[in-house]
Amino acid sequence: MRTTKSWWRASVVVVAAIAVGLPAATATAHPTKDRNKPVIQHGVTQPVFGYADAIRERVFVTSDVDSDGDGARDIVSMDIIRPKASAAGLKVPVIMDASPYYSTVCRGNETECKADLDGDGLNDQWPLFYDNYFVPRGYAVVLLDMIGTNNSTGCPVTGGRADNISAPTAIDWLNGRRAGTDATGKKVVANWHNGKTGMIGKSYDGTLANAAAASGVKGLSTIVPISAISSWYDYSRSNGLVTRANNYSGSLSNTVTNPARRLYCAPVRAQLGVDGDDTTGDYSPFWAERDYVPNADKVRASVFVVHGINDDNVRADHFSKWWDALAEKKVPRKLWLTGTGHIDPFDFRRGEWVDTLHRWFDFWLYDVRNGIMNEPMADIERAPDVWETHRNWPVPGTKTTPVALRPGVDGAAGELVLSTPGNGPKGPKGPKASQETRTFQDTPTMSQANAIRHPSDPQANTANRLVFLSQPLKAPLHISGSPIVKIKASVNGEDTSFAGLLVDYGTRPRFSTVGDGIRTLTEEDCWGEQATFGGFAENACYRQAEKTIATNPQELVTKGILDGLNLKSLSVSQPLVPGKKNAVEVPLLPEDYVFAAGNQIGVVLLGSYSGYSSRAKQTRAEITVHFDNSRIELPIVGGRPAAVRAGL
């Protein structure tokens, strides 16, 4: 036994009986009935087990929750497809995609649903490519219906315990810790399982993977969360501000609920709205139940995170907070950070994704030593389809670097100037730090587009925003991590919001935000084997996609917003004292971005605004910024010396 690099703690064992190095003809042949081992060639499992003769099952497992309050514990339903050889001695791992969407929104870029087409109680339509590709390579694929959805009973609770317990319930059955039955009530056991399960999924599906890992369930070996939520509070709130009201939680629950049970589950949805507390937007036990980050210490599984840095649905702080917590607990991990939005890597980097995912699952579920854990930890998309690798994220060598906000004169934009180090308790102070102030009005109708490029003058201060600009950069400047706007501010009322935008002023090709940066093509390619189930041709072919590119004179790099009532605590709202100067820290969403030489870095300060998908406050308060130590702290790769070279 030997271990890989020291940043991950797991040790793996090569199974001596695994066949290695068989000739290509043997590696691709369909199995004899007594084949009971995978074939490993070139460091990966080979497609030797076929697909058309795969075993299909539907299994029901009783959970420990009663989400609908009917006095009966909820039943979790799962559809399983596995190699025929698993009935004759082959022990296989599981790839599980737990989802609430299989009979409603459905999955993938082509909205594939599950369906029993011939009425025999077995699934005939298998969404996504996982079954076509991995079953012939010796894996079982499990498509699990989250509690309250499709064939499972109960009611969805939008990130609550019933959601979170769905996959661990199935994993308990897979490992013999819980009973399962078929539709007739006959006991079913997973005597074909090798004890290892990997979970994967995009959006809500990936969120269920995060939740399962945070439960510490035994037998979950790895998860691959794609564009996944790590805290439902951060999905519905932003630092005390309501960004999605609880009618969204109820409508999402309604969307995914088994249609036959939607009316029945209405009281559960109504209670979600009450418990979530739209009135204050404060963090509470309701949200703590839906927050997986504090439970990173329970994670036993490795984690392969995939996220879009421009995802405005599940924003990038979901991956960064989870990633940082996992790093602190030394969880084995890997990251793909794309410039697209809420997109599956199958649609933004298909060939590399299938290859990498294959090696990842082989390593963690079949103990195949293929070197994937010796490779750089982070893949980052620098420009459309231009990728670079780094040994960690944020990029090593990144240093928090304070850049002072200096007021402009006669309505002109202010300046961004590199702060000089300070030795006092207040930290760094900018050059010519003063008692000057500038005032603007909280304007809830302000759009994000106008905040960046106001029609009268894209770079001028206005009555409802303050703009600060660097000089044109002398060299590229790379940021990697989460900037923070730190200002001193007073308000002429008891409530407002504080927002900060980081902007790149200068024309260059950029990731488009239209369609999350992806355009679907008519051409298809195929990944795996095909078969006919229930009269339906279950194929492995999918339409290709390509990146869309925009050229704008400016680009929003990242943003953040903070409720003025939550300056001191996210759990307790406290009114502002009119006229009192406050220390305000607005965390911006994480980024990995290079400002080009010749471009200008901009910081825009706002109050409430409609561009954060928020229920913007209607206070129309006047916000006064005090320029004694107001600044933005940028995570600059290379730190202060890099900022000096760039001319900040």
XYZ file of C-alpha atoms in Angstrom:
648
model
C 0.000 0.000 0.000
C 1.181 3.507 -0.761
C -0.424 6.941 -0.622
C -0.411 9.798 -3.071
C 0.426 13.427 -2.278
C 0.145 14.588 1.308
C -2.763 17.013 0.736
C -5.220 14.143 0.732
C -5.498 11.688 3.530
C -6.998 8.562 1.991
C -4.938 5.492 1.175
C -5.977 3.093 -1.544
C -5.134 -0.499 -2.190
C -4.588 -2.129 -5.549
C -6.831 -5.155 -5.794
C -4.452 -7.867 -6.933
C -7.123 -9.855 -8.696
C -8.051 -7.041 -11.118
C -7.094 -7.966 -14.639
C -4.663 -5.526 -16.210
C -3.277 -5.113 -19.696
C -5.586 -7.370 -21.681
C -5.432 -6.928 -25.432
C -7.879 -4.497 -26.983
C -9.991 -7.233 -28.534
C -10.535 -8.823 -25.145
C -11.076 -5.498 -23.402
C -13.986 -4.571 -25.635
C -15.609 -7.987 -25.948
C -18.865 -8.695 -24.170
C -18.496 -10.866 -21.086
C -18.932 -14.512 -20.565
C -21.501 -15.308 -17.897
C -18.835 -16.061 -15.298
C -16.814 -12.842 -15.646
C -16.622 -11.437 -12.116
C -13.885 -8.825 -12.339
C -13.547 -5.555 -14.239
C -10.923 -5.188 -16.932
C -8.431 -2.367 -16.401
C -6.452 -1.068 -19.340
C -4.595 2.230 -19.698
C -5.579 3.058 -16.130
C -9.348 2.835 -16.648
C -12.115 0.261 -16.628
C -13.029 -1.109 -20.048
C -16.544 -1.638 -21.521
C -16.635 -5.426 -21.259
C -20.022 -5.967 -19.604
C -22.508 -4.834 -22.204
C -25.649 -2.806 -21.700
C -28.605 -4.396 -23.500
C -28.643 -7.318 -21.081
C -28.265 -5.169 -17.973
C -30.414 -5.943 -14.931
C -33.036 -3.329 -14.074
C -34.725 -3.035 -10.693
C -36.952 -0.659 -8.754
C -36.387 -0.799 -5.016
C -38.291 0.858 -2.158
C -36.670 1.659 1.193
C -38.367 3.056 4.298
C -36.749 6.204 5.697
C -36.765 7.621 9.232
C -38.858 10.721 8.406
C -42.540 11.478 7.999
C -42.456 14.686 5.982
C -46.201 14.794 5.248
C -47.280 13.993 8.822
C -49.522 11.095 7.821
C -48.171 8.804 10.554
C -46.212 6.636 8.114
C -42.515 6.984 7.406
C -41.645 8.141 3.898
C -40.573 5.615 1.258
C -37.556 6.263 -0.960
C -37.769 4.821 -4.471
C -34.766 4.169 -6.681
C -34.252 2.740 -10.155
C -31.170 0.569 -10.609
C -29.415 -0.633 -13.740
C -26.387 -2.918 -13.341
C -24.320 -5.386 -15.375
C -25.781 -8.865 -15.831
C -22.545 -10.254 -14.410
C -23.414 -8.675 -11.043
C -25.906 -11.531 -10.604
C -23.078 -14.045 -11.049
C -20.393 -12.838 -8.674
C -19.290 -9.432 -9.987
C -19.205 -6.922 -7.126
C -19.870 -3.455 -8.484
C -19.812 0.084 -7.095
C -22.716 2.483 -7.471
C -22.922 5.819 -9.276
C -25.998 7.552 -7.868
C -27.824 10.619 -9.163
C -30.419 11.519 -6.524
C -32.872 14.043 -7.926
C -36.284 15.624 -7.365
C -36.725 16.212 -11.095
C -37.122 12.847 -12.828
C -40.840 13.193 -13.608
C -41.187 16.992 -13.756
C -38.363 19.273 -14.933
C -36.315 16.216 -15.989
C -32.550 16.165 -16.507
C -29.849 17.366 -18.861
C -29.728 19.804 -21.740
C -32.327 17.690 -23.555
C -34.739 17.419 -20.598
C -34.762 13.623 -20.317
C -37.284 12.083 -17.925
C -37.571 8.656 -16.360
C -40.489 6.550 -17.603
C -41.923 3.041 -17.345
C -43.248 2.703 -20.880
C -44.558 -0.854 -20.861
C -46.057 -0.878 -17.375
C -43.851 -3.633 -15.965
C -42.716 -1.551 -12.990
C -39.185 -1.076 -14.346
C -37.662 2.101 -15.684
C -37.220 2.204 -19.472
C -35.931 5.750 -20.059
C -32.621 6.520 -18.330
C -31.711 10.228 -18.369
C -28.124 11.375 -18.943
C -25.175 9.317 -20.176
C -24.068 7.710 -16.912
C -25.882 4.402 -17.478
C -24.849 4.026 -21.132
C -21.204 4.719 -20.372
C -20.564 3.240 -16.937
C -22.730 0.088 -16.805
C -20.634 -1.609 -19.531
C -17.558 -0.682 -17.478
C -18.759 -2.553 -14.414
C -20.821 0.000 -12.494
C -24.371 0.050 -11.216
C -26.196 3.318 -11.837
C -28.898 4.367 -9.376
C -31.365 7.129 -10.225
C -33.034 7.973 -6.924
C -36.295 9.866 -6.475
C -35.963 12.363 -3.629
C -38.647 12.063 -0.967
C -41.915 13.580 -2.189
C -41.039 13.205 -5.868
C -41.877 10.736 -8.634
C -42.247 7.255 -7.048
C -41.142 8.219 -3.533
C -43.714 9.189 -0.902
C -43.805 12.221 1.405
C -43.436 15.905 0.526
C -40.368 17.889 -0.572
C -39.114 20.383 2.012
C -36.652 22.448 -0.092
C -33.381 21.482 1.535
C -34.775 20.230 4.829
C -34.213 16.915 6.571
C -36.512 14.855 4.341
C -34.606 16.015 1.256
C -31.260 15.433 2.919
C -32.014 11.949 4.216
C -33.185 10.562 0.866
C -29.787 9.435 -0.476
C -28.340 8.245 2.879
C -31.428 6.046 3.251
C -30.593 4.347 -0.057
C -26.898 4.069 0.824
C -27.864 2.359 4.085
C -29.802 -0.209 2.042
C -26.939 -0.715 -0.385
C -24.687 -1.536 2.569
C -27.117 -3.885 4.300
C -28.105 -1.532 7.122
C -31.724 -1.076 6.051
C -34.366 -3.278 4.434
C -35.627 -2.796 0.897
C -38.422 -4.351 -1.157
C -39.696 -4.531 -4.693
C -43.176 -3.360 -5.713
C -44.737 -6.618 -4.468
C -43.215 -6.252 -1.014
C -40.614 -8.966 -1.569
C -37.350 -8.311 0.238
C -34.485 -7.186 -1.995
C -30.808 -7.070 -0.989
C -27.825 -5.479 -2.738
C -25.550 -8.533 -2.509
C -23.944 -7.377 -5.769
C -22.626 -4.092 -4.266
C -18.919 -3.631 -3.462
C -19.680 -1.216 -0.619
C -18.714 2.002 -2.434
C -21.077 4.651 -3.744
C -20.317 7.829 -5.672
C -22.932 10.548 -6.015
C -23.158 13.020 -8.876
C -25.599 15.611 -10.081
C -26.224 19.165 -11.185
C -28.059 21.845 -9.222
C -30.620 20.264 -6.823
C -29.113 16.835 -7.577
C -25.627 18.030 -6.625
C -27.116 19.684 -3.555
C -28.430 16.287 -2.429
C -24.896 14.942 -2.885
C -23.509 17.722 -0.673
C -26.171 16.992 1.933
C -25.423 13.257 1.898
C -21.699 13.868 2.344
C -22.390 16.307 5.195
C -24.413 13.589 6.939
C -21.287 11.425 7.232
C -23.124 8.348 5.927
C -20.845 5.328 5.721
C -20.362 3.886 2.247
C -20.412 7.201 0.389
C -16.928 7.261 -1.117
C -17.049 10.323 -3.349
C -19.383 13.069 -4.558
C -19.343 15.197 -7.705
C -21.558 18.238 -7.030
C -22.127 20.344 -10.163
C -23.487 23.894 -9.729
C -24.724 22.745 -6.335
C -26.103 24.554 -3.306
C -24.092 24.327 -0.095
C -26.420 26.548 1.977
C -30.074 27.136 1.174
C -29.834 30.357 3.182
C -27.275 31.667 0.689
C -29.549 30.515 -2.132
C -32.575 32.410 -0.801
C -30.813 35.215 1.091
C -27.662 37.278 0.776
C -26.178 38.564 3.999
C -29.590 39.264 5.510
C -31.273 40.465 2.332
C -34.108 38.390 0.868
C -33.073 37.469 -2.673
C -35.652 34.723 -3.172
C -38.760 35.004 -1.050
C -40.198 31.884 0.534
C -42.913 31.728 -2.065
C -39.988 30.570 -4.229
C -39.250 27.739 -1.786
C -42.909 26.801 -1.930
C -43.096 27.059 -5.708
C -39.939 24.961 -6.108
C -41.395 22.350 -3.761
C -44.614 22.425 -5.781
C -42.707 22.035 -9.053
C -40.874 18.897 -7.984
C -43.683 17.232 -6.024
C -45.285 14.165 -7.545
C -48.183 15.845 -9.439
C -50.715 13.500 -7.848
C -49.640 14.745 -4.408
C -49.324 18.495 -4.990
C -52.621 19.423 -3.367
C -51.980 16.969 -0.550
C -48.555 18.580 0.148
C -49.886 22.167 0.137
C -49.827 22.474 3.979
C -46.149 21.463 4.032
C -45.352 24.143 1.469
C -47.279 26.742 3.432
C -45.283 25.926 6.556
C -42.029 26.410 4.644
C -43.071 29.999 3.989
C -43.814 30.623 7.643
C -40.657 29.023 9.020
C -38.285 30.658 6.545
C -39.130 34.174 7.782
C -39.277 36.546 4.833
C -39.903 39.445 7.183
C -36.342 39.752 8.481
C -34.263 37.533 6.173
C -32.278 36.469 9.244
C -30.378 33.194 9.613
C -32.295 30.821 11.912
C -32.531 27.120 12.891
C -34.721 26.647 9.794
C -31.772 27.692 7.631
C -29.173 25.910 9.771
C -30.924 22.623 8.922
C -30.359 23.533 5.280
C -26.716 24.585 5.646
C -24.120 21.891 4.897
C -20.952 23.949 5.328
C -20.799 23.678 9.149
C -20.874 19.880 8.779
C -17.766 19.622 6.597
C -16.089 17.835 9.518
C -18.482 14.899 8.982
C -17.535 14.411 5.334
C -15.981 10.973 4.680
C -16.153 11.222 0.893
C -13.776 12.847 -1.567
C -15.313 15.824 -3.385
C -14.981 16.869 -7.032
C -16.572 20.325 -7.274
C -17.688 21.796 -10.609
C -19.111 25.311 -10.731
C -19.673 28.225 -13.083
C -18.045 31.424 -11.877
C -20.805 33.303 -13.744
C -23.637 31.155 -12.374
C -26.352 33.609 -11.331
C -28.699 30.827 -10.231
C -26.534 28.964 -7.711
C -23.961 31.686 -7.192
C -20.265 31.022 -6.826
C -20.147 31.488 -3.048
C -21.818 28.080 -2.783
C -18.745 26.338 -4.124
C -16.228 28.621 -2.369
C -17.592 28.329 1.164
C -17.922 24.551 0.786
C -14.470 24.293 -0.798
C -12.833 26.312 1.977
C -14.515 24.238 4.683
C -13.447 20.994 3.008
C -9.890 22.293 2.694
C -9.797 23.115 6.395
C -10.791 19.514 7.156
C -8.254 18.185 4.606
C -10.916 16.407 2.560
C -9.533 14.962 -0.719
C -10.878 17.242 -3.428
C -10.709 18.531 -6.983
C -12.183 21.596 -8.706
C -13.311 22.631 -12.165
C -14.171 26.340 -12.368
C -15.773 27.348 -15.653
C -16.546 30.787 -17.035
C -20.056 29.705 -18.020
C -23.167 29.889 -15.851
C -25.472 27.119 -14.599
C -24.150 24.506 -17.033
C -23.143 20.836 -16.786
C -19.534 20.097 -17.858
C -20.955 17.554 -20.312
C -22.104 20.635 -22.224
C -19.093 22.917 -21.790
C -16.072 20.532 -21.942
C -17.501 17.174 -22.946
C -14.583 14.988 -23.968
C -12.297 16.052 -21.130
C -15.192 15.744 -18.685
C -16.067 12.155 -19.547
C -12.394 11.169 -19.405
C -11.782 12.913 -16.081
C -14.985 11.660 -14.480
C -14.194 8.119 -15.631
C -10.771 8.216 -14.017
C -12.176 9.863 -10.874
C -14.806 7.168 -10.344
C -12.363 4.386 -11.217
C -9.936 5.708 -8.599
C -12.424 6.205 -5.785
C -14.855 3.353 -6.468
C -12.641 0.646 -8.007
C -9.284 1.571 -6.413
C -7.645 1.927 -9.827
C -4.288 3.706 -9.558
C -4.510 6.031 -12.528
C -2.684 9.076 -11.136
C -5.649 11.420 -11.017
C -4.872 12.483 -7.453
C -1.325 13.421 -8.459
C -2.570 15.950 -11.012
C -3.144 19.676 -10.330
C -6.167 20.112 -8.102
C -7.856 22.996 -9.931
C -8.808 23.471 -13.592
C -9.821 27.072 -14.344
C -11.296 28.368 -17.599
C -9.397 31.584 -18.257
C -11.143 32.450 -21.539
C -13.774 30.569 -23.551
C -12.363 27.026 -24.019
C -8.947 28.118 -22.712
C -8.124 26.189 -19.549
C -5.229 26.322 -17.132
C -4.369 24.214 -14.106
C -3.218 25.158 -10.616
C -2.258 23.083 -7.635
C -5.007 24.646 -5.510
C -7.644 27.346 -5.383
C -7.452 30.226 -4.653
C -4.380 30.183 -6.872
C -1.241 29.738 -4.733
C 0.547 33.022 -4.131
C -2.694 34.963 -3.723
C -2.500 37.675 -1.069
C -5.224 39.934 0.279
C -4.224 43.396 -0.912
C -6.007 46.587 0.262
C -6.777 49.188 -2.397
C -8.004 52.562 -1.109
C -11.183 54.263 -2.323
C -10.449 57.979 -2.814
C -13.268 60.476 -3.454
C -13.641 62.240 -6.782
C -13.991 65.981 -7.295
C -17.001 67.854 -8.716
C -18.965 64.714 -9.471
C -16.107 62.906 -11.178
C -15.342 59.288 -10.406
C -13.103 58.622 -7.446
C -9.821 56.760 -7.573
C -8.566 53.294 -6.719
C -5.063 53.610 -5.289
C -2.917 50.932 -3.703
C -2.966 51.398 0.067
C 0.221 51.883 2.011
C 0.812 49.404 4.839
C -0.145 50.705 8.258
C 0.965 49.604 11.673
C -1.982 50.808 13.731
C -4.941 48.766 14.917
C -7.097 50.133 12.115
C -4.919 48.457 9.512
C -3.839 49.906 6.157
C -4.631 53.493 5.307
C -4.755 54.924 1.814
C -2.712 57.899 0.717
C -4.198 61.195 1.830
C -6.745 59.454 4.047
C -9.157 62.183 5.087
C -12.458 63.071 6.665
C -14.022 63.756 3.252
C -17.456 62.294 2.567
C -19.673 61.629 -0.449
C -23.411 60.925 -0.336
C -25.663 58.975 -2.693
C -29.247 57.761 -2.514
C -30.410 54.182 -2.127
C -32.380 53.672 -5.352
C -34.174 50.295 -5.476
C -35.068 50.681 -9.148
C -31.406 50.938 -10.179
C -30.556 48.120 -12.579
C -27.258 46.315 -12.579
C -26.648 47.348 -16.189
C -27.139 51.043 -15.401
C -25.009 50.729 -12.297
C -22.113 49.640 -14.499
C -22.706 51.879 -17.508
C -24.955 54.771 -16.611
C -26.473 56.308 -19.779
C -25.199 59.831 -19.015
C -21.598 58.811 -18.371
C -20.496 55.217 -17.803
C -17.794 56.267 -15.382
C -19.257 59.258 -13.534
C -20.770 59.490 -10.096
C -24.515 60.030 -10.027
C -27.128 60.716 -7.393
C -27.501 56.985 -6.744
C -24.022 55.535 -7.066
C -20.350 56.219 -6.416
C -17.719 55.071 -8.920
C -14.000 54.544 -8.273
C -11.512 53.835 -11.075
C -7.917 52.741 -11.297
C -5.545 54.169 -13.848
C -5.256 52.037 -17.010
C -3.286 48.988 -15.935
C 0.341 48.723 -17.009
C 0.303 44.919 -16.741
C -2.348 42.212 -16.311
C -3.688 41.792 -12.777
C -4.987 38.403 -11.613
C -7.436 38.061 -8.716
C -8.344 34.676 -7.232
C -10.744 34.454 -4.320
C -13.365 36.647 -2.665
C -12.926 40.449 -2.617
C -14.380 42.468 0.262
C -15.537 46.077 0.145
C -14.819 47.738 3.507
C -16.236 51.209 3.969
C -17.234 53.590 6.717
C -20.804 54.738 6.125
C -23.641 56.554 7.833
C -27.315 56.598 6.868
C -30.083 59.143 7.450
C -32.469 56.368 8.497
C -32.678 53.044 10.297
C -32.430 50.717 7.314
C -30.888 50.355 3.876
C -28.733 47.951 1.883
C -25.075 48.290 0.934
C -23.885 46.884 -2.389
C -20.526 46.740 -4.115
C -19.702 45.878 -7.728
C -16.259 45.112 -9.135
C -16.106 46.064 -12.817
C -13.629 45.690 -15.682
C -13.756 48.756 -17.952
C -12.234 48.018 -21.354
C -13.300 46.130 -24.476
C -12.239 42.495 -24.789
C -13.857 39.156 -25.711
C -15.800 37.903 -22.703
C -17.968 35.024 -21.574
C -21.522 35.738 -22.621
C -24.259 35.594 -19.995
C -26.938 34.852 -22.607
C -28.145 31.280 -22.135
C -25.534 30.860 -19.377
C -22.855 31.164 -22.053
C -23.803 28.051 -24.063
C -25.514 27.509 -27.406
C -26.898 24.056 -28.259
C -26.007 22.745 -31.721
C -27.754 20.263 -33.990
C -24.799 17.862 -34.248
C -24.690 14.896 -31.863
C -22.001 12.639 -30.467
C -22.412 9.370 -28.601
C -21.049 8.204 -25.230
C -21.668 4.590 -24.356
C -23.866 1.743 -25.499
C -27.496 1.674 -26.572
C -30.428 -0.683 -26.050
C -34.206 -0.904 -26.324
C -36.187 -1.059 -23.070
C -39.981 -1.213 -23.053
C -40.034 -0.423 -26.760
C -37.994 2.736 -26.206
C -34.597 3.189 -27.851
C -32.364 4.227 -24.948
C -29.537 5.889 -26.855
C -26.283 7.458 -25.732
C -26.194 10.335 -28.212
C -26.477 13.981 -27.237
C -26.476 17.307 -29.024
C -23.214 19.177 -28.817
C -22.891 22.709 -27.470
C -20.503 25.610 -27.906
C -19.543 28.703 -25.924
C -21.018 32.070 -26.775
C -18.765 35.104 -26.616
C -19.599 38.747 -25.970
C -17.574 41.896 -26.595
C -18.620 44.711 -24.274
C -16.905 47.931 -23.210
C -17.274 46.797 -19.605
C -17.973 43.642 -17.628
C -19.308 42.945 -14.180
C -16.572 40.872 -12.549
C -18.280 40.192 -9.233
C -20.776 41.687 -6.808
C -22.094 41.579 -3.263
C -24.842 43.023 -1.103
C -25.440 43.359 2.643
C -28.559 44.188 4.656
C -27.941 47.233 6.840
C -29.893 45.534 9.624
C -27.384 42.677 9.734
C -24.083 44.501 10.027
C -23.286 42.747 13.299
C -25.124 39.438 12.978
C -26.932 37.443 10.295
C -29.154 35.953 13.001
C -30.404 39.173 14.618
C -31.666 42.287 12.846
C -30.649 45.557 14.466
C -31.815 48.971 13.166
C -29.172 51.481 12.178
C -28.723 54.613 14.257
C -29.386 57.583 11.950
C -26.228 59.572 11.353
C -23.945 57.088 13.124
C -20.825 56.036 11.225
C -20.683 52.249 10.779
C -17.997 49.828 9.670
C -19.562 48.079 6.677
C -18.001 44.965 5.132
C -19.628 43.749 1.932
C -18.316 40.316 0.849
C -18.293 39.969 -2.937
C -18.833 36.680 -4.716
C -15.636 34.701 -5.395
C -13.857 35.177 -8.693
C -10.849 34.092 -10.679
C -10.254 36.838 -13.193
C -7.431 38.572 -15.037
C -7.799 42.294 -15.756
C -6.004 42.997 -19.034
C -3.260 45.573 -19.410
C -4.777 48.845 -20.571
C -8.128 48.198 -18.876
C -9.330 49.962 -15.740
C -10.594 48.363 -12.547
C -13.799 49.917 -11.274
C -15.646 49.724 -7.957
C -19.272 50.876 -7.842
C -21.052 51.485 -4.531
C -24.851 51.247 -4.422
C -27.688 50.726 -1.995
C -30.571 48.372 -2.791
C -30.822 47.548 -6.473
C -32.877 45.255 -8.634
C -29.924 43.504 -10.264
C -29.328 41.141 -7.363
C -32.613 39.262 -7.890
C -33.607 40.807 -4.586
C -36.756 42.168 -3.142
C -35.025 45.526 -3.038
C -35.699 47.648 0.023
C -37.810 50.739 -0.527
C -36.186 53.022 2.039
C -34.575 55.407 -0.473
C -32.183 56.324 2.320
C -29.218 58.605 1.839
C -25.905 56.816 2.355
C -22.801 58.805 3.204
C -19.399 57.219 2.669
C -16.550 58.436 4.898
C -13.090 58.171 3.375
C -11.014 57.403 6.437
C -9.836 53.917 5.556
C -12.611 52.940 3.093
C -11.193 50.380 0.669
C -11.615 47.197 -1.306
C -9.496 44.197 -0.374
C -8.552 42.286 -3.522
C -7.197 38.724 -3.518
C -4.321 39.421 -5.914
C -2.121 36.617 -7.231
C 1.336 37.846 -6.354
C -0.023 40.277 -3.776
C 1.223 43.849 -3.452
C 4.225 43.467 -5.812
C 1.871 42.346 -8.608
C -0.378 45.339 -7.895
C 2.609 47.692 -8.091
C 3.669 46.203 -11.443
C 0.132 46.732 -12.730
C 0.266 50.393 -11.720
C -2.345 50.417 -8.967
